[in-house]
Coordinates of N, CA and C in Angstrom, one line a residue:
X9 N 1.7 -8.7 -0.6 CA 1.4 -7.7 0.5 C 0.9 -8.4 1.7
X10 N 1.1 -7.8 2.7 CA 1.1 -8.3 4.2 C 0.5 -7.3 5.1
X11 N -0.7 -7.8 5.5 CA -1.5 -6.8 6.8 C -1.3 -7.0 7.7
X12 N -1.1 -6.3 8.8 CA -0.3 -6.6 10.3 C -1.4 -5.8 11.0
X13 N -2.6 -6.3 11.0 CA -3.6 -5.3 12.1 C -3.1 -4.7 13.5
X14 N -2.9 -5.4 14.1 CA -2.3 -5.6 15.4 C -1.1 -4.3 15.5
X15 N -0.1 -4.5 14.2 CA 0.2 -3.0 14.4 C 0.3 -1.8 13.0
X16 N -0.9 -2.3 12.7 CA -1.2 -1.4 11.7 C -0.3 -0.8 10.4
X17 N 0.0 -2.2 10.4 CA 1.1 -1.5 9.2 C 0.9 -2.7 7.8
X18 N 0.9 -1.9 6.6 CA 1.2 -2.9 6.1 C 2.6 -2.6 4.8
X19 N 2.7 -4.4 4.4 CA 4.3 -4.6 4.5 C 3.9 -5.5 3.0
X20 N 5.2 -4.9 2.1 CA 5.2 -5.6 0.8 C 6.9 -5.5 0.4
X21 N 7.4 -6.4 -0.7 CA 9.0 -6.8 -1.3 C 8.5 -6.1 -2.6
X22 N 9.2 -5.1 -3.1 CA 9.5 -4.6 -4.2 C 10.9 -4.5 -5.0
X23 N 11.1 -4.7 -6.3 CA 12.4 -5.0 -6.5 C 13.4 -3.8 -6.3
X24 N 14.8 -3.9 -5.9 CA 15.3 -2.9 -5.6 C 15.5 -1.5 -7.3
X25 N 14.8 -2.3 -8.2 CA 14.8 -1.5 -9.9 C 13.4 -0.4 -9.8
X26 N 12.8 -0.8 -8.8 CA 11.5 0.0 -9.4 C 11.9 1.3 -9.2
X27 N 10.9 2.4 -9.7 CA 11.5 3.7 -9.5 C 10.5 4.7 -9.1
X28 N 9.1 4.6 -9.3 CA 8.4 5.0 -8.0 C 6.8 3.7 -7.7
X29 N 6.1 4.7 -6.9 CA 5.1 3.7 -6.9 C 4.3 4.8 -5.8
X30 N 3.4 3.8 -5.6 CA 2.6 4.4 -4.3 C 1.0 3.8 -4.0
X31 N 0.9 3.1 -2.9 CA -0.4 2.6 -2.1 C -1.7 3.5 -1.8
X32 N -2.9 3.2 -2.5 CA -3.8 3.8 -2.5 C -5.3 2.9 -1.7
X33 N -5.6 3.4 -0.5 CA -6.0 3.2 0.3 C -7.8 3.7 0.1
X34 N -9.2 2.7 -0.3 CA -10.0 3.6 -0.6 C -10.9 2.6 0.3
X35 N -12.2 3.3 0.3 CA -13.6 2.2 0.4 C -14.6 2.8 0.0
X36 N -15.4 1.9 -0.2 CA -16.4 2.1 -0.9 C -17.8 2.8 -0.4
X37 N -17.6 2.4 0.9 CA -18.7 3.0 2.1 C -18.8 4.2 2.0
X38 N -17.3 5.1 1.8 CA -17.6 6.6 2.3 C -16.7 7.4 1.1
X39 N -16.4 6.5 0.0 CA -15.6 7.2 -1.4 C -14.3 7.7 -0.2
X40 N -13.8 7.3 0.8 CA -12.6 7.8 1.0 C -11.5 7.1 0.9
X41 N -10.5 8.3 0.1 CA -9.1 7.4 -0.5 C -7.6 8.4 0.2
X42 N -7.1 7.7 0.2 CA -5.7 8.4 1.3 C -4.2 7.8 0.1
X43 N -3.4 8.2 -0.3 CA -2.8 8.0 -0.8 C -1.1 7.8 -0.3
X44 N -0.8 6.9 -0.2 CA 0.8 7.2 0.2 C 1.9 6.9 -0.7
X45 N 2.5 7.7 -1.2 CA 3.9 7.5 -1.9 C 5.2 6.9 -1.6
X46 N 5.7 5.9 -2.5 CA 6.6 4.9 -1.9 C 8.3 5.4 -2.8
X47 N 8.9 5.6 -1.6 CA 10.2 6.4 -2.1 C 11.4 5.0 -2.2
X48 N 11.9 5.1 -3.3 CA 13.1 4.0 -3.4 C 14.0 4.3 -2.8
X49 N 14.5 3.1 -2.0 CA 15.7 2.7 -1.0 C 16.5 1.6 -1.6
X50 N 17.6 1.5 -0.6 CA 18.3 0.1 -1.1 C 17.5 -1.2 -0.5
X51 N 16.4 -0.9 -0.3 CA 16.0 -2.9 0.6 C 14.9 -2.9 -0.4
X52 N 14.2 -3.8 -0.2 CA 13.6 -4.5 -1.2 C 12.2 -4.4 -0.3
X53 N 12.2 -4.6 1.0 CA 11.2 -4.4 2.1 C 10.5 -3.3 2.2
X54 N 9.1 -3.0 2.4 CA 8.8 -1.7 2.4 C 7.6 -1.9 3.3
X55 N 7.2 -1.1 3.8 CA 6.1 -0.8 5.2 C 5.5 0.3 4.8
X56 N 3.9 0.3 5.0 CA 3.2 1.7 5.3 C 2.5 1.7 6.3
X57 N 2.5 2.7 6.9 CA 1.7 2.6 8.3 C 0.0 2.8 7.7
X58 N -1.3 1.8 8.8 CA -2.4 1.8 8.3 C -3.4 2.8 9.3
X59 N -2.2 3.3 10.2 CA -2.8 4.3 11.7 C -4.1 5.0 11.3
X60 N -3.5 5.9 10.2 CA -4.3 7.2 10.0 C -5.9 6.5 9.3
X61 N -5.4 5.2 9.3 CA -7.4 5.2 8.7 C -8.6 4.9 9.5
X62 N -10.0 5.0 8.9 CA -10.6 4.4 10.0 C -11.5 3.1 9.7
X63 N -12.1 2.9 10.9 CA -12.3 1.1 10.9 C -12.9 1.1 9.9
X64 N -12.9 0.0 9.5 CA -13.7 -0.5 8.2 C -12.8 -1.4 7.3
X65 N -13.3 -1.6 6.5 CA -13.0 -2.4 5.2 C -12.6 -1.7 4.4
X66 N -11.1 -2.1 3.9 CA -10.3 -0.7 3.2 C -9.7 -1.7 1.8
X67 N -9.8 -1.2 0.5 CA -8.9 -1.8 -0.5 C -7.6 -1.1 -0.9
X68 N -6.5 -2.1 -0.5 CA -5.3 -1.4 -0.5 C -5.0 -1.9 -2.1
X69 N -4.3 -0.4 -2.7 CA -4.0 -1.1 -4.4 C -2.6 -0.5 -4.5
X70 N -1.2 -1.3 -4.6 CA -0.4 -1.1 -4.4 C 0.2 -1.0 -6.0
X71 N 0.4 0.1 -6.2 CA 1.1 0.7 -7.7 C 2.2 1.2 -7.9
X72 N 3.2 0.5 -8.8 CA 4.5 0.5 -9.0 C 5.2 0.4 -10.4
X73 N 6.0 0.9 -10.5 CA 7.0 1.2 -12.1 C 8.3 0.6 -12.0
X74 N 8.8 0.0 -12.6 CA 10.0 0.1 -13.0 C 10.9 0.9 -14.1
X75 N 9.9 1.7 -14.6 CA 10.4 2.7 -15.5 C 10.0 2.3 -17.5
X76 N 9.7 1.0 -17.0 CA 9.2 0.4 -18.3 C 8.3 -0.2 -18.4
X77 N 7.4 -1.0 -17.0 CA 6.3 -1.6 -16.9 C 5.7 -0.7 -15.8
X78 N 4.1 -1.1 -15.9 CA 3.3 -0.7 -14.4 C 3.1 -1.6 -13.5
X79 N 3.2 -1.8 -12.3 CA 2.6 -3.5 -12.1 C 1.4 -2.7 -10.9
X80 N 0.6 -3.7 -10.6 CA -0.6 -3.2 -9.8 C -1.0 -4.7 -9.0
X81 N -1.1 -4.5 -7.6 CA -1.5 -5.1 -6.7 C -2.0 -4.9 -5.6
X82 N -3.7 -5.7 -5.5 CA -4.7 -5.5 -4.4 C -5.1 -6.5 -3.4
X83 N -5.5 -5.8 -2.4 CA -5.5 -6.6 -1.3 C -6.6 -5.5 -0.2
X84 N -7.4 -6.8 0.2 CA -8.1 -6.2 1.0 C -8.2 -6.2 2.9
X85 N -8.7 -5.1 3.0 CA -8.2 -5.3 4.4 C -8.8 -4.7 5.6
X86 N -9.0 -5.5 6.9 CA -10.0 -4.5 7.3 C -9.0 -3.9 8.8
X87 N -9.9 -2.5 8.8 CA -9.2 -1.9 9.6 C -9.9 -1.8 11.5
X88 N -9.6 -2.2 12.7 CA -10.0 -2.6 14.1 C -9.2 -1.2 14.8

């Protein structure tokens, strides 16, 4: 996973097998969590925008299937 402050987006490679997934956006300061759903395409590239959140320090947990495994990946990030 890849944080792009500057333009608020952040950016991860998922294999083109997976079959759903979705980035879950929380902190700890204020228990707020924003959820976004990640819809399968043909690229392997995937982007979510980080607009809608507010400043602070946000842990992004990026959760995904292939239909047979779960895989799970965190990253933290702050938001300007």
């Amino acid at each position: 996973m890849t944080f792009e402050p500057s333009s608020h987006l952040l950016a991860f490679v998922l294999p083109v097998s997976f079959r759903k997934g979705d980035v879950i956006f929380s902190t700890a300061t204020t228990d707020e969590e924003v959820r976004v759903a990640i819809t399968p395409t043909d690229r392997p590239r995937h982007v979510v925008s980080t607009a809608q959140l507010s400043r602070g320090r946000w842990r992004a947990r990026l959760n995904w299937s292939d239909g047979r495994q779960q895989y799970l990946e965190e990253k933290e990030i702050f938001v300007d």
